[in-house]
């Protein structure tokens, strides 16, 4: 009976060995599959190999104050930069406020309600609406001349200290004032045309006026409240001035051809704050690339979204170069010879 028990035990052991062999798949070289909840070993400190991208996606809301060449170019540059850096990981929600302050506020509120990851505000009114709507969502501005003026920050020193940073379209105003004297050395009166609803326009005309008056030139400011009274005010400015200066004013940019027709009717040349306005009504400008500052804003957005940069501590960035340009068609119509060192504005 004991011999039978030993035989049964041996047979049971053999059966168990055969069963285990069958479960292994019969491949002596097979690599064991790790457990589903196995935790990968972290890379050693200093290992240059980083963990793969999580593929996190981001939603960015864009408020564009109105549609014209400069702002369109800045938006294009912004979108191109983030697309280059994030590919299909970024989704854009684009809204154009058509120059209406109430629209800017409504758009900003909708972006906050939908919890976008970042707001890009293109234009001063758009920026002000975004800041009023949220103190938490990161905001980047572009096409903003002076952030201290736009946001009411006394003693502005380059960073806002709040959830806002961005890029500026400010060109050297002393050089723009000097352009007026270079092109028109006999000019005695200069009209400064701008929209009173845009605080950065007020800042520019005040600054240019101070430079011109220091040179003995009489300056008069001609402000309009919106596009409805622009034509009448522009006609008065052109009729009463030897030269008219227009800053980087969005309402003027949106109505540049109208102003240009008035300029031709009165024979009054205009020096403009940027290329888009100049192409519609000016004879010359010292301009920046709005596409480039938009692209730089997109790069700043990447730093915030992906690398956790704090907009409150990010310095406002400025255009790296400024280009003197002239409007060949307007110069021909007014009988002006472009100065050396100016390049013609490209026409389509």
Tab-separated table of C-alpha atoms in Angstrom:
chain	number	residue	atom	x	y	z
A	1	UNK	CA	0.000	0.000	0.000
A	2	UNK	CA	2.916	2.331	0.766
A	3	UNK	CA	4.511	1.471	-2.636
A	4	UNK	CA	1.233	2.397	-4.362
A	5	UNK	CA	1.106	5.719	-2.519
A	6	UNK	CA	4.670	6.563	-3.589
A	7	UNK	CA	3.818	5.722	-7.211
A	8	UNK	CA	0.739	7.964	-7.111
A	9	UNK	CA	2.802	10.835	-5.717
A	10	UNK	CA	5.375	10.456	-8.480
A	11	UNK	CA	2.655	10.453	-11.157
A	12	UNK	CA	1.045	13.605	-9.636
A	13	UNK	CA	4.378	15.426	-9.615
A	14	UNK	CA	4.994	14.566	-13.274
A	15	UNK	CA	1.541	15.839	-14.233
A	16	UNK	CA	2.187	19.179	-12.514
A	17	UNK	CA	5.509	19.631	-14.372
A	18	UNK	CA	3.784	18.962	-17.717
A	19	UNK	CA	1.025	21.481	-16.894
A	20	UNK	CA	3.530	24.230	-16.063
A	21	UNK	CA	5.422	23.583	-19.309
A	22	UNK	CA	2.189	23.929	-21.294
A	23	UNK	CA	1.376	27.302	-19.661
A	24	UNK	CA	4.819	28.728	-20.617
A	25	UNK	CA	4.012	28.397	-24.324
A	26	UNK	CA	6.956	26.072	-24.761
A	27	UNK	CA	9.402	28.961	-25.650
A	28	UNK	CA	12.476	28.802	-23.503
A	29	UNK	CA	13.602	32.235	-24.787
A	30	UNK	CA	10.297	34.108	-24.232
A	31	UNK	CA	10.539	37.390	-22.295
A	32	UNK	CA	8.270	37.494	-19.293
A	33	UNK	CA	5.460	40.064	-19.533
A	34	UNK	CA	5.597	42.512	-16.606
A	35	UNK	CA	2.591	42.883	-14.390
A	36	UNK	CA	0.038	45.389	-15.585
A	37	UNK	CA	0.578	47.623	-12.575
A	38	UNK	CA	4.364	47.530	-12.700
A	39	UNK	CA	5.964	50.943	-12.094
A	40	UNK	CA	8.820	51.853	-14.478
A	41	UNK	CA	12.137	52.601	-12.863
A	42	UNK	CA	12.732	56.388	-12.873
A	43	UNK	CA	15.677	57.679	-14.891
A	44	UNK	CA	18.782	58.335	-12.921
A	45	UNK	CA	19.434	62.000	-12.069
A	46	UNK	CA	21.297	63.667	-14.926
A	47	UNK	CA	20.025	61.191	-17.514
A	48	UNK	CA	19.486	63.262	-20.702
A	49	UNK	CA	16.639	60.978	-21.783
A	50	UNK	CA	13.350	62.616	-20.848
A	51	UNK	CA	9.990	60.986	-20.421
A	52	UNK	CA	7.955	60.998	-23.627
A	53	UNK	CA	5.375	63.752	-24.153
A	54	UNK	CA	2.073	63.116	-22.449
A	55	UNK	CA	0.307	64.491	-25.516
A	56	UNK	CA	-1.546	67.033	-23.361
A	57	UNK	CA	-3.796	69.307	-25.398
A	58	UNK	CA	-4.444	73.019	-24.893
A	59	UNK	CA	-7.244	75.402	-25.811
A	60	UNK	CA	-6.296	79.000	-26.560
A	61	UNK	CA	-8.843	81.781	-26.972
A	62	UNK	CA	-7.981	84.675	-29.314
A	63	UNK	CA	-9.763	88.032	-29.055
A	64	UNK	CA	-8.883	90.282	-31.994
A	65	UNK	CA	-10.081	93.838	-31.495
A	66	UNK	CA	-10.932	94.383	-35.157
A	67	UNK	CA	-9.868	93.272	-38.595
A	68	UNK	CA	-7.075	95.090	-40.400
A	69	UNK	CA	-3.690	94.178	-41.856
A	70	UNK	CA	-1.543	94.739	-38.752
A	71	UNK	CA	-3.752	92.840	-36.314
A	72	UNK	CA	-4.402	90.072	-38.849
A	73	UNK	CA	-0.636	89.615	-39.255
A	74	UNK	CA	-0.080	89.451	-35.493
A	75	UNK	CA	-2.774	86.799	-35.099
A	76	UNK	CA	-1.290	84.805	-37.967
A	77	UNK	CA	2.166	84.909	-36.397
A	78	UNK	CA	0.788	83.820	-33.018
A	79	UNK	CA	-1.067	80.847	-34.452
A	80	UNK	CA	1.898	79.818	-36.589
A	81	UNK	CA	4.253	79.842	-33.605
A	82	UNK	CA	2.042	77.671	-31.396
A	83	UNK	CA	1.271	75.322	-34.272
A	84	UNK	CA	4.985	74.975	-35.018
A	85	UNK	CA	5.660	74.176	-31.363
A	86	UNK	CA	2.619	72.086	-30.424
A	87	UNK	CA	1.169	70.770	-33.675
A	88	UNK	CA	-2.304	69.338	-33.166
A	89	UNK	CA	-1.969	69.577	-29.382
A	90	UNK	CA	-3.351	73.136	-29.527
A	91	UNK	CA	-6.876	74.199	-30.442
A	92	UNK	CA	-7.693	77.837	-31.209
A	93	UNK	CA	-10.980	79.578	-30.492
A	94	UNK	CA	-10.815	82.771	-32.563
A	95	UNK	CA	-13.239	85.675	-32.212
A	96	UNK	CA	-13.134	89.111	-33.883
A	97	UNK	CA	-14.823	91.907	-31.932
A	98	UNK	CA	-15.240	94.153	-35.010
A	99	UNK	CA	-14.067	97.193	-33.063
A	100	UNK	CA	-16.858	96.965	-30.494
A	101	UNK	CA	-15.834	97.235	-26.833
A	102	UNK	CA	-18.927	95.335	-25.677
A	103	UNK	CA	-18.064	92.506	-28.062
A	104	UNK	CA	-14.577	92.286	-26.540
A	105	UNK	CA	-16.113	91.867	-23.080
A	106	UNK	CA	-18.597	89.252	-24.274
A	107	UNK	CA	-15.878	87.244	-26.011
A	108	UNK	CA	-13.579	87.396	-22.987
A	109	UNK	CA	-16.418	86.225	-20.746
A	110	UNK	CA	-17.159	83.281	-23.024
A	111	UNK	CA	-13.515	82.211	-22.965
A	112	UNK	CA	-13.498	82.329	-19.166
A	113	UNK	CA	-16.747	80.341	-19.021
A	114	UNK	CA	-15.283	77.635	-21.242
A	115	UNK	CA	-12.078	77.529	-19.141
A	116	UNK	CA	-9.576	78.053	-21.947
A	117	UNK	CA	-5.960	77.502	-20.965
A	118	UNK	CA	-4.762	80.903	-22.192
A	119	UNK	CA	-6.212	84.072	-23.750
A	120	UNK	CA	-4.382	86.030	-26.448
A	121	UNK	CA	-5.695	89.596	-26.677
A	122	UNK	CA	-4.826	91.367	-29.931
A	123	UNK	CA	-5.342	95.099	-29.402
A	124	UNK	CA	-5.644	97.346	-26.364
A	125	UNK	CA	-9.431	97.128	-25.928
A	126	UNK	CA	-9.249	93.342	-26.249
A	127	UNK	CA	-6.552	93.226	-23.563
A	128	UNK	CA	-8.523	95.426	-21.190
A	129	UNK	CA	-11.600	93.224	-21.624
A	130	UNK	CA	-9.618	90.053	-20.934
A	131	UNK	CA	-8.067	91.521	-17.781
A	132	UNK	CA	-11.489	92.593	-16.539
A	133	UNK	CA	-12.833	89.078	-17.154
A	134	UNK	CA	-10.227	86.991	-15.314
A	135	UNK	CA	-7.385	87.248	-12.861
A	136	UNK	CA	-6.559	83.554	-13.100
A	137	UNK	CA	-6.278	82.491	-16.753
A	138	UNK	CA	-2.947	83.557	-18.293
A	139	UNK	CA	-3.327	86.467	-20.741
A	140	UNK	CA	-0.884	87.527	-23.438
A	141	UNK	CA	-1.334	90.770	-25.334
A	142	UNK	CA	0.035	91.759	-28.700
A	143	UNK	CA	-0.196	94.944	-30.778
A	144	UNK	CA	-0.222	96.844	-27.469
A	145	UNK	CA	1.816	100.044	-27.528
A	146	UNK	CA	2.359	100.697	-23.813
A	147	UNK	CA	1.179	98.196	-21.187
A	148	UNK	CA	1.451	100.641	-18.282
A	149	UNK	CA	-0.968	102.987	-20.040
A	150	UNK	CA	-3.286	100.215	-21.261
A	151	UNK	CA	-3.578	98.627	-17.802
A	152	UNK	CA	-3.296	101.748	-15.657
A	153	UNK	CA	-0.071	100.618	-13.979
A	154	UNK	CA	1.791	103.507	-12.351
A	155	UNK	CA	5.555	103.279	-12.595
A	156	UNK	CA	5.397	100.411	-15.077
A	157	UNK	CA	8.850	98.808	-15.273
A	158	UNK	CA	8.478	95.990	-17.802
A	159	UNK	CA	6.442	93.345	-15.960
A	160	UNK	CA	2.799	93.646	-14.963
A	161	UNK	CA	2.779	91.697	-11.693
A	162	UNK	CA	-0.561	90.148	-12.670
A	163	UNK	CA	-1.645	87.341	-15.026
A	164	UNK	CA	-0.579	89.359	-18.075
A	165	UNK	CA	2.419	89.672	-20.348
A	166	UNK	CA	2.915	89.978	-24.098
A	167	UNK	CA	4.514	91.993	-26.874
A	168	UNK	CA	4.494	95.669	-27.807
A	169	UNK	CA	4.214	97.341	-31.201
A	170	UNK	CA	5.846	100.551	-29.997
A	171	UNK	CA	8.268	102.074	-32.490
A	172	UNK	CA	10.693	104.814	-31.355
A	173	UNK	CA	8.470	107.888	-31.154
A	174	UNK	CA	11.406	110.300	-31.185
A	175	UNK	CA	12.469	108.865	-34.531
A	176	UNK	CA	8.924	109.150	-35.896
A	177	UNK	CA	8.850	112.806	-34.870
A	178	UNK	CA	12.225	113.287	-36.537
A	179	UNK	CA	10.826	111.734	-39.744
A	180	UNK	CA	8.274	114.520	-39.993
A	181	UNK	CA	11.071	117.094	-39.917
A	182	UNK	CA	13.252	115.114	-42.337
A	183	UNK	CA	10.519	114.722	-44.925
A	184	UNK	CA	8.990	118.172	-44.444
A	185	UNK	CA	11.592	120.585	-43.054
A	186	UNK	CA	9.419	123.602	-43.942
A	187	UNK	CA	6.363	122.340	-42.056
A	188	UNK	CA	5.088	124.725	-39.393
A	189	UNK	CA	1.915	122.948	-38.288
A	190	UNK	CA	1.344	119.257	-37.594
A	191	UNK	CA	-2.042	117.710	-36.944
A	192	UNK	CA	-2.175	114.650	-34.693
A	193	UNK	CA	-5.114	112.440	-35.687
A	194	UNK	CA	-6.276	109.624	-33.381
A	195	UNK	CA	-9.212	107.853	-31.750
A	196	UNK	CA	-9.897	109.132	-28.220
A	197	UNK	CA	-11.198	105.680	-27.198
A	198	UNK	CA	-7.686	104.220	-27.521
A	199	UNK	CA	-5.450	105.220	-24.574
A	200	UNK	CA	-2.283	104.064	-26.304
A	201	UNK	CA	-3.027	106.421	-29.201
A	202	UNK	CA	-3.272	109.299	-26.729
A	203	UNK	CA	0.083	108.284	-25.275
A	204	UNK	CA	1.737	108.307	-28.696
A	205	UNK	CA	0.403	111.658	-29.875
A	206	UNK	CA	1.291	113.294	-26.549
A	207	UNK	CA	4.857	111.975	-26.837
A	208	UNK	CA	5.308	112.941	-30.502
A	209	UNK	CA	3.835	116.366	-29.796
A	210	UNK	CA	6.393	116.982	-27.056
A	211	UNK	CA	9.256	116.219	-29.453
A	212	UNK	CA	7.853	118.404	-32.224
A	213	UNK	CA	7.073	121.358	-29.984
A	214	UNK	CA	10.597	121.194	-28.615
A	215	UNK	CA	11.697	121.726	-32.228
A	216	UNK	CA	9.454	124.789	-32.558
A	217	UNK	CA	6.621	123.153	-34.532
A	218	UNK	CA	2.995	123.968	-33.716
A	219	UNK	CA	0.934	120.852	-32.998
A	220	UNK	CA	-2.825	120.369	-32.713
A	221	UNK	CA	-4.538	117.182	-31.610
A	222	UNK	CA	-7.583	116.069	-33.594
A	223	UNK	CA	-9.425	113.271	-31.812
A	224	UNK	CA	-12.545	111.407	-32.895
A	225	UNK	CA	-14.642	109.085	-30.757
A	226	UNK	CA	-15.317	106.358	-33.338
A	227	UNK	CA	-15.612	105.755	-37.069
A	228	UNK	CA	-18.814	107.798	-37.252
A	229	UNK	CA	-17.059	111.142	-36.779
A	230	UNK	CA	-13.701	110.122	-38.257
A	231	UNK	CA	-14.323	111.606	-41.712
A	232	UNK	CA	-15.260	115.069	-40.434
A	233	UNK	CA	-12.358	115.222	-37.966
A	234	UNK	CA	-9.842	113.924	-40.531
A	235	UNK	CA	-11.007	116.557	-43.032
A	236	UNK	CA	-10.486	119.316	-40.459
A	237	UNK	CA	-7.061	117.955	-39.516
A	238	UNK	CA	-5.864	117.738	-43.109
A	239	UNK	CA	-7.289	121.140	-44.056
A	240	UNK	CA	-5.643	122.860	-41.082
A	241	UNK	CA	-2.179	121.241	-41.090
A	242	UNK	CA	0.965	121.163	-43.200
A	243	UNK	CA	1.458	117.503	-42.214
A	244	UNK	CA	-0.666	114.997	-40.293
A	245	UNK	CA	0.720	112.318	-37.975
A	246	UNK	CA	-1.282	109.148	-37.201
A	247	UNK	CA	-0.062	106.757	-34.455
A	248	UNK	CA	-0.630	102.989	-34.335
A	249	UNK	CA	-4.365	103.570	-33.969
A	250	UNK	CA	-6.685	100.645	-34.729
A	251	UNK	CA	-9.642	102.736	-35.854
A	252	UNK	CA	-7.432	104.730	-38.216
A	253	UNK	CA	-5.953	101.490	-39.521
A	254	UNK	CA	-9.420	100.139	-40.190
A	255	UNK	CA	-10.307	103.323	-42.142
A	256	UNK	CA	-6.942	104.091	-43.738
A	257	UNK	CA	-8.256	104.310	-47.306
A	258	UNK	CA	-10.936	106.806	-46.257
A	259	UNK	CA	-8.294	108.971	-44.616
A	260	UNK	CA	-6.090	108.581	-47.681
A	261	UNK	CA	-8.785	109.968	-49.960
A	262	UNK	CA	-9.160	112.998	-47.686
A	263	UNK	CA	-5.385	113.456	-47.701
A	264	UNK	CA	-5.322	113.482	-51.494
A	265	UNK	CA	-8.270	115.893	-51.690
A	266	UNK	CA	-6.506	118.415	-49.459
A	267	UNK	CA	-2.962	117.644	-50.666
A	268	UNK	CA	-1.826	116.978	-47.101
A	269	UNK	CA	0.873	114.334	-46.520
A	270	UNK	CA	0.591	111.889	-43.636
A	271	UNK	CA	3.338	110.225	-41.583
A	272	UNK	CA	1.990	106.982	-40.111
A	273	UNK	CA	2.877	104.915	-37.081
A	274	UNK	CA	2.999	101.589	-38.908
A	275	UNK	CA	3.049	100.021	-42.371
A	276	UNK	CA	-0.600	99.005	-42.588
A	277	UNK	CA	-1.840	102.548	-42.017
A	278	UNK	CA	0.858	103.958	-44.281
A	279	UNK	CA	-0.129	101.672	-47.149
A	280	UNK	CA	-3.631	103.124	-47.017
A	281	UNK	CA	-3.028	106.808	-46.405
A	282	UNK	CA	0.556	107.687	-45.529
A	283	UNK	CA	3.677	108.706	-47.384
A	284	UNK	CA	6.193	107.225	-44.936
A	285	UNK	CA	6.516	105.276	-41.704
A	286	UNK	CA	8.955	103.688	-39.295
A	287	UNK	CA	7.389	100.276	-38.876
A	288	UNK	CA	7.719	96.880	-37.250
A	289	UNK	CA	6.672	93.420	-38.432
A	290	UNK	CA	3.368	92.561	-36.761
A	291	UNK	CA	3.777	88.953	-37.846
A	292	UNK	CA	7.055	88.801	-35.912
A	293	UNK	CA	5.633	90.189	-32.669
A	294	UNK	CA	2.679	87.810	-33.027
A	295	UNK	CA	5.090	84.905	-33.472
A	296	UNK	CA	7.057	86.003	-30.391
A	297	UNK	CA	3.783	86.073	-28.446
A	298	UNK	CA	3.130	82.481	-29.522
A	299	UNK	CA	6.543	81.464	-28.218
A	300	UNK	CA	5.704	83.120	-24.896
A	301	UNK	CA	2.430	81.181	-24.825
A	302	UNK	CA	4.361	77.919	-25.221
A	303	UNK	CA	6.534	78.808	-22.221
A	304	UNK	CA	3.424	79.403	-20.129
A	305	UNK	CA	1.432	76.382	-21.274
A	306	UNK	CA	4.182	73.772	-21.399
A	307	UNK	CA	6.944	75.018	-19.121
A	308	UNK	CA	4.833	76.750	-16.489
A	309	UNK	CA	6.213	80.270	-16.926
A	310	UNK	CA	4.441	82.928	-14.843
A	311	UNK	CA	3.101	85.791	-16.992
A	312	UNK	CA	3.273	88.133	-13.996
A	313	UNK	CA	7.066	87.860	-14.089
A	314	UNK	CA	7.563	87.685	-17.875
A	315	UNK	CA	8.963	90.910	-19.288
A	316	UNK	CA	7.056	92.594	-22.107
A	317	UNK	CA	8.890	91.954	-25.372
A	318	UNK	CA	9.519	94.553	-28.070
A	319	UNK	CA	10.172	94.353	-31.790
A	320	UNK	CA	13.881	93.773	-32.478
A	321	UNK	CA	14.054	96.083	-35.491
A	322	UNK	CA	12.279	98.965	-37.183
A	323	UNK	CA	12.166	99.600	-40.912
A	324	UNK	CA	11.676	102.988	-42.629
A	325	UNK	CA	9.261	102.562	-45.537
A	326	UNK	CA	7.397	104.738	-48.014
A	327	UNK	CA	4.166	104.464	-49.983
A	328	UNK	CA	5.148	104.898	-53.633
A	329	UNK	CA	1.611	105.542	-54.897
A	330	UNK	CA	0.902	108.232	-52.302
A	331	UNK	CA	4.283	109.885	-52.880
A	332	UNK	CA	3.630	110.002	-56.635
A	333	UNK	CA	0.152	111.432	-56.134
A	334	UNK	CA	1.472	114.188	-53.864
A	335	UNK	CA	4.595	114.854	-55.944
A	336	UNK	CA	7.050	113.740	-53.247
A	337	UNK	CA	10.445	112.141	-53.768
A	338	UNK	CA	11.199	109.365	-51.238
A	339	UNK	CA	14.210	109.927	-49.028
A	340	UNK	CA	17.266	107.709	-49.218
A	341	UNK	CA	17.260	104.763	-46.840
A	342	UNK	CA	13.528	104.104	-47.168
A	343	UNK	CA	12.189	100.999	-48.847
A	344	UNK	CA	8.958	100.866	-50.794
A	345	UNK	CA	5.970	99.175	-49.184
A	346	UNK	CA	5.230	96.033	-51.165
A	347	UNK	CA	2.000	96.077	-53.122
A	348	UNK	CA	-0.011	93.036	-54.153
